[in-house]
PDB file of C-alpha atoms in Angstrom:
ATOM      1  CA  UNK A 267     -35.531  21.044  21.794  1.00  0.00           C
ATOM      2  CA  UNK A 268     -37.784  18.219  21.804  1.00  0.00           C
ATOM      3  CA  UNK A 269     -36.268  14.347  22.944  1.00  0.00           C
ATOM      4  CA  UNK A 270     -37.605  13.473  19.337  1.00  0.00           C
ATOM      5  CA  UNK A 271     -35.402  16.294  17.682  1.00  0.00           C
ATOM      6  CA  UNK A 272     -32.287  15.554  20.107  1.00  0.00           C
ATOM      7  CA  UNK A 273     -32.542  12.100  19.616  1.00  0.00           C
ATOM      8  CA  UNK A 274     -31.848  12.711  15.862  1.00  0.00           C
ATOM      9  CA  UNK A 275     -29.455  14.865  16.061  1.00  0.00           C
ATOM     10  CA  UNK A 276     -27.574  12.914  18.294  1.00  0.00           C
ATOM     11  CA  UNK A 277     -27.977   9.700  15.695  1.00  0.00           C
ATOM     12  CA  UNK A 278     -26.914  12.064  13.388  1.00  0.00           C
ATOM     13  CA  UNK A 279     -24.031  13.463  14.113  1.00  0.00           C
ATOM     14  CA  UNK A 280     -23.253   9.381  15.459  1.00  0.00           C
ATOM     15  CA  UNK A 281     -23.777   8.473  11.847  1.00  0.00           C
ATOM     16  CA  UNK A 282     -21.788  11.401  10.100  1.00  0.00           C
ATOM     17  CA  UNK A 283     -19.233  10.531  12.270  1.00  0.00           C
ATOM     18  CA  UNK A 284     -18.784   6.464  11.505  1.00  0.00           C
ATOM     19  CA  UNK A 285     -19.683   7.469   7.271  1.00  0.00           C
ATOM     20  CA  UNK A 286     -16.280   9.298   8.096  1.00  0.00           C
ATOM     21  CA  UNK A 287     -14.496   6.413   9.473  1.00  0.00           C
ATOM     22  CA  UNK A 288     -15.721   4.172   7.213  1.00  0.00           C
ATOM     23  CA  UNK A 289     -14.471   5.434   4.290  1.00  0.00           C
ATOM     24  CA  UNK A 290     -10.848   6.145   5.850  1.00  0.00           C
ATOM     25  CA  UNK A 291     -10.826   2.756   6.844  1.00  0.00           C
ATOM     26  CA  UNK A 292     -11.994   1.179   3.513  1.00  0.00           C
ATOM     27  CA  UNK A 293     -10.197   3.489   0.994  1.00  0.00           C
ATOM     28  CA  UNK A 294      -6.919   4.494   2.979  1.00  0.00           C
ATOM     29  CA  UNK A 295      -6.209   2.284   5.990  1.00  0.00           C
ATOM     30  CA  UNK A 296      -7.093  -1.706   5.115  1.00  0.00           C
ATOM     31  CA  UNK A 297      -5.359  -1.310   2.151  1.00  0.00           C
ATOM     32  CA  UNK A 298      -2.264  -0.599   3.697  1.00  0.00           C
ATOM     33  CA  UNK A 299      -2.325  -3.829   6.004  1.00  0.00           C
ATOM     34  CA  UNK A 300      -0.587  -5.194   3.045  1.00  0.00           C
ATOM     35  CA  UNK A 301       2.342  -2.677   3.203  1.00  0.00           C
ATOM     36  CA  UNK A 302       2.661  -3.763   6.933  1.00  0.00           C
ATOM     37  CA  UNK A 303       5.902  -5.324   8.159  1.00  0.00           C
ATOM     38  CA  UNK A 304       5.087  -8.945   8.264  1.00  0.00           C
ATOM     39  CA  UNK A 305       6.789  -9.607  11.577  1.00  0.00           C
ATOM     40  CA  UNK A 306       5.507  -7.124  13.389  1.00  0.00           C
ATOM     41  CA  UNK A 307       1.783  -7.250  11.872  1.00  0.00           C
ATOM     42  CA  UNK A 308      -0.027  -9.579  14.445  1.00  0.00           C
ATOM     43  CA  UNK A 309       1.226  -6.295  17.175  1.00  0.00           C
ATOM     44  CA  UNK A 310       0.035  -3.474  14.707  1.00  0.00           C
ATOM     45  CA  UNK A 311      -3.451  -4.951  14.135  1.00  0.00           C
ATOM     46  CA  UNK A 312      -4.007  -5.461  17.949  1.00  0.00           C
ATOM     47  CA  UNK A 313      -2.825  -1.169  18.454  1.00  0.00           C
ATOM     48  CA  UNK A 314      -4.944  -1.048  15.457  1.00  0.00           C
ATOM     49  CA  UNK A 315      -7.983  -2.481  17.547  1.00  0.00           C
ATOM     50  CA  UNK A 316      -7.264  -0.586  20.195  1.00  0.00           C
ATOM     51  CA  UNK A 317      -6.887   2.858  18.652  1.00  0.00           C
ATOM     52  CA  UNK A 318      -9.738   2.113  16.257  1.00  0.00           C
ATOM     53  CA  UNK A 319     -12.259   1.055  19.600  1.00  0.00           C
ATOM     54  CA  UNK A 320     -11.975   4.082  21.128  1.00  0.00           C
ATOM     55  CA  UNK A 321     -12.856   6.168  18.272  1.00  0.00           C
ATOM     56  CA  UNK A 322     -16.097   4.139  16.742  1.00  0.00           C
ATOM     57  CA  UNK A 323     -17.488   2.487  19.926  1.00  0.00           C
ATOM     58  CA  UNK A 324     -19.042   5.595  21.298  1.00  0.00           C
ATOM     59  CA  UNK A 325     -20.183   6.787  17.809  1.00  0.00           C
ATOM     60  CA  UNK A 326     -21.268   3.205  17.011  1.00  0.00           C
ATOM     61  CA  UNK A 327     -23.106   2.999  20.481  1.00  0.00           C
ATOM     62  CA  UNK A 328     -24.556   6.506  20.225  1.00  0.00           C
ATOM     63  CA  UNK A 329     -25.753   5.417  16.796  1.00  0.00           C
ATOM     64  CA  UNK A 330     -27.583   2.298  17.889  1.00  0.00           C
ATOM     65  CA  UNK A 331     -29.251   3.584  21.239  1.00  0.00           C
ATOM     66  CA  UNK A 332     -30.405   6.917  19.383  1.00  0.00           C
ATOM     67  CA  UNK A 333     -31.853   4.658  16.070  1.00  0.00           C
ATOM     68  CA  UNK A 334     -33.481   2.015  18.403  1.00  0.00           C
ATOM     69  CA  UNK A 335     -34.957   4.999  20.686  1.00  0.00           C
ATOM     70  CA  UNK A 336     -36.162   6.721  17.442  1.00  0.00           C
ATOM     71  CA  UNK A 337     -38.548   3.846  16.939  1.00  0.00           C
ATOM     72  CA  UNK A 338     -40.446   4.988  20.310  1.00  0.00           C
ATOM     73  CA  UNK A 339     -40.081   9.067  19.976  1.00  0.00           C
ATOM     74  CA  UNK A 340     -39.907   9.894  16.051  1.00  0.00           C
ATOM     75  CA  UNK A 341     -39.855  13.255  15.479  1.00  0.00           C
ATOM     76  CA  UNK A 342     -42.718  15.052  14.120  1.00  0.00           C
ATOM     77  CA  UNK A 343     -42.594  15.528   9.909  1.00  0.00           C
ATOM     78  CA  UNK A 344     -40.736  12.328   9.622  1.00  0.00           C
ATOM     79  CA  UNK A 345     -42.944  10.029   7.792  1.00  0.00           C
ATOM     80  CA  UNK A 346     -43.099   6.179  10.089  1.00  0.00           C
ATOM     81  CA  UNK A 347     -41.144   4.178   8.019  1.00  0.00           C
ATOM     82  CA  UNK A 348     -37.660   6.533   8.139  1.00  0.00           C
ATOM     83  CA  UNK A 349     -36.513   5.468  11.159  1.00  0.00           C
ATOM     84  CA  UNK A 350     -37.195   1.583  10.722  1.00  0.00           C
ATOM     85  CA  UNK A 351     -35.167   1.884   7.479  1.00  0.00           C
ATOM     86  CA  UNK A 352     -32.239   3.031   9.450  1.00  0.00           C
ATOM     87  CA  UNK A 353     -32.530   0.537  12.564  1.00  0.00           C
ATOM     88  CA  UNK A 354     -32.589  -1.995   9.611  1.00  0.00           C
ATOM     89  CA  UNK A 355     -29.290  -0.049   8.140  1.00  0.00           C
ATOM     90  CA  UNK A 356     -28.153  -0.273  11.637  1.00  0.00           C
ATOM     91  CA  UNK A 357     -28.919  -3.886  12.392  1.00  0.00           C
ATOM     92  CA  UNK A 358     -27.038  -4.429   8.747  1.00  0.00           C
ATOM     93  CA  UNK A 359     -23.764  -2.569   9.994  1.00  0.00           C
ATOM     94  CA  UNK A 360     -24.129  -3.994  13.255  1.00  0.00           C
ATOM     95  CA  UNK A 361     -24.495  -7.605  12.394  1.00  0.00           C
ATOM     96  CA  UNK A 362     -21.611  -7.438   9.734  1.00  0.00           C
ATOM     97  CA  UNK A 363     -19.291  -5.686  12.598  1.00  0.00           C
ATOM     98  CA  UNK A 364     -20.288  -8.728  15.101  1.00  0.00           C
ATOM     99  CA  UNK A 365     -20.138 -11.640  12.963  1.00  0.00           C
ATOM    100  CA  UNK A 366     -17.687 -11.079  10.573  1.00  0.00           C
ATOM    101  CA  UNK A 367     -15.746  -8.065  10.839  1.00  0.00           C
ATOM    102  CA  UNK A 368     -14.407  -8.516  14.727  1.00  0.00           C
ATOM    103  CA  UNK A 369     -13.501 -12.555  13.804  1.00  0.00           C
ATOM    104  CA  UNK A 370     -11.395 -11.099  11.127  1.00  0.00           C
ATOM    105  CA  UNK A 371      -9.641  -8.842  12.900  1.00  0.00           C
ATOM    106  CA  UNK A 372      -8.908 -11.190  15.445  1.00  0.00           C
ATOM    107  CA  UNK A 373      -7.732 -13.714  13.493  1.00  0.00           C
ATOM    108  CA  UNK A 374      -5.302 -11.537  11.890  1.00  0.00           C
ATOM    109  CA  UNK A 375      -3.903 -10.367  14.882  1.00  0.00           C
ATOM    110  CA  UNK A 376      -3.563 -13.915  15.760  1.00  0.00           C
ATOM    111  CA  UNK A 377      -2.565 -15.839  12.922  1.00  0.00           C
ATOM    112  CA  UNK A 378      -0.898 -12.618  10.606  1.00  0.00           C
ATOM    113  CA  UNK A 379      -1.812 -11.203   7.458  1.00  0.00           C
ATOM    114  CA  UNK A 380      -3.166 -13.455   5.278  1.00  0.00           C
ATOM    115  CA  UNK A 381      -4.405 -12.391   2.326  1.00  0.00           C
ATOM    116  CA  UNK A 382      -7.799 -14.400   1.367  1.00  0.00           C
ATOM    117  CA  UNK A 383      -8.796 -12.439   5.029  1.00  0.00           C
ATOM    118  CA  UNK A 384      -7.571  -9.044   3.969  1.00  0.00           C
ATOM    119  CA  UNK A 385      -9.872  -9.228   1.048  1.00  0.00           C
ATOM    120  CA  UNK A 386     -12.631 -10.845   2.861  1.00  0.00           C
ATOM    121  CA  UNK A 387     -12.049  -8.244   5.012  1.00  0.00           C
ATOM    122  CA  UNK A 388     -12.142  -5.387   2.381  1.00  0.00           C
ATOM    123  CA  UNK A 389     -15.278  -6.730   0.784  1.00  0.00           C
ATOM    124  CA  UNK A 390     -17.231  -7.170   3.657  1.00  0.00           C
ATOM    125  CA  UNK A 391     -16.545  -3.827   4.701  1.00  0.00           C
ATOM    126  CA  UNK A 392     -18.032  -3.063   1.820  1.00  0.00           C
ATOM    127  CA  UNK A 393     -21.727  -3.839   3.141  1.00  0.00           C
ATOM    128  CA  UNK A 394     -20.633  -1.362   6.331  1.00  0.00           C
ATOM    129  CA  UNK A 395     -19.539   1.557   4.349  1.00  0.00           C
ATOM    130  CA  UNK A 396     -22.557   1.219   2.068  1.00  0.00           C
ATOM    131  CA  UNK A 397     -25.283   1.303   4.654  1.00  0.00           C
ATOM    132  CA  UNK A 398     -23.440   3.931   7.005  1.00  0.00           C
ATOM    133  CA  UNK A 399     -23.459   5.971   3.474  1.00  0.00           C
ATOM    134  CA  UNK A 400     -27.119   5.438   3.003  1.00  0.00           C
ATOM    135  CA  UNK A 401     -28.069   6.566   6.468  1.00  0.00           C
ATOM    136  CA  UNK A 402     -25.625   9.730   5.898  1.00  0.00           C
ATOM    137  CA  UNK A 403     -27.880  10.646   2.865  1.00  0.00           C
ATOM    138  CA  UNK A 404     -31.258   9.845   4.226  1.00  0.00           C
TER     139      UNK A 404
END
């Protein structure tokens, strides 16, 4: 197997992965922060972060190494503008993970559920789980 070809499987099988995650986390598991005891919330979303970090970093890092390094080697067949679409899908998820997402979560783990964050956080997760679905499908 050529680097090229290894190098997408490996960002795809990163990518199936996270599309899987995502859509647990949108559809099943932020919306039942609201069903979360209110005293002991601020603990559960910090074993939340915890739990969670272990899972997606290594997909998410896999994901971002293998998309950046499929700029350099893209495989043959793949016409040259595939894999900057999905660094840009990457930068997308990536950014919205950095600069929103992670403040969120820390500030409910500090502060408690509010719930002007808990939507914020649901709708800006939508922008994640739409461009991890579009990379899934391209």
């Amino acid at each position: 197997m050529s680097l090229p070809d290894a190098l997408l499987l490996a960002n795809a099988a990163a990518t199936w992965v996270m599309c899987g995650v995502i859509w647990f986390v949108q559809l099943v598991h932020y919306p039942l922060f609201r069903d979360y005891d209110r005293a002991a919330f601020r603990a559960a979303m910090l074993a939340h972060q915890a739990a969670t970090q272990k899972v997606v970093f290594p997909a998410m890092m896999t994901e971002l190494v293998t998309a950046l390094a499929l700029l350099a080697w893209p495989p043959l067949g793949i016409a040259a503008w595939v894999p900057w679409v999905g660094a840009a899908l990457v930068g997308v998820w990536g950014f919205a993970t950095v600069l929103v997402m992670v403040p969120l979560h820390e500030r409910l783990a500090r502060d408690g559920f509010d719930e002007a964050r808990h939507r914020r956080l649901v709708r800006w997760n939508w922008v994640r789980t739409a461009a991890w679905s579009v990379r899934g499908v391209g």
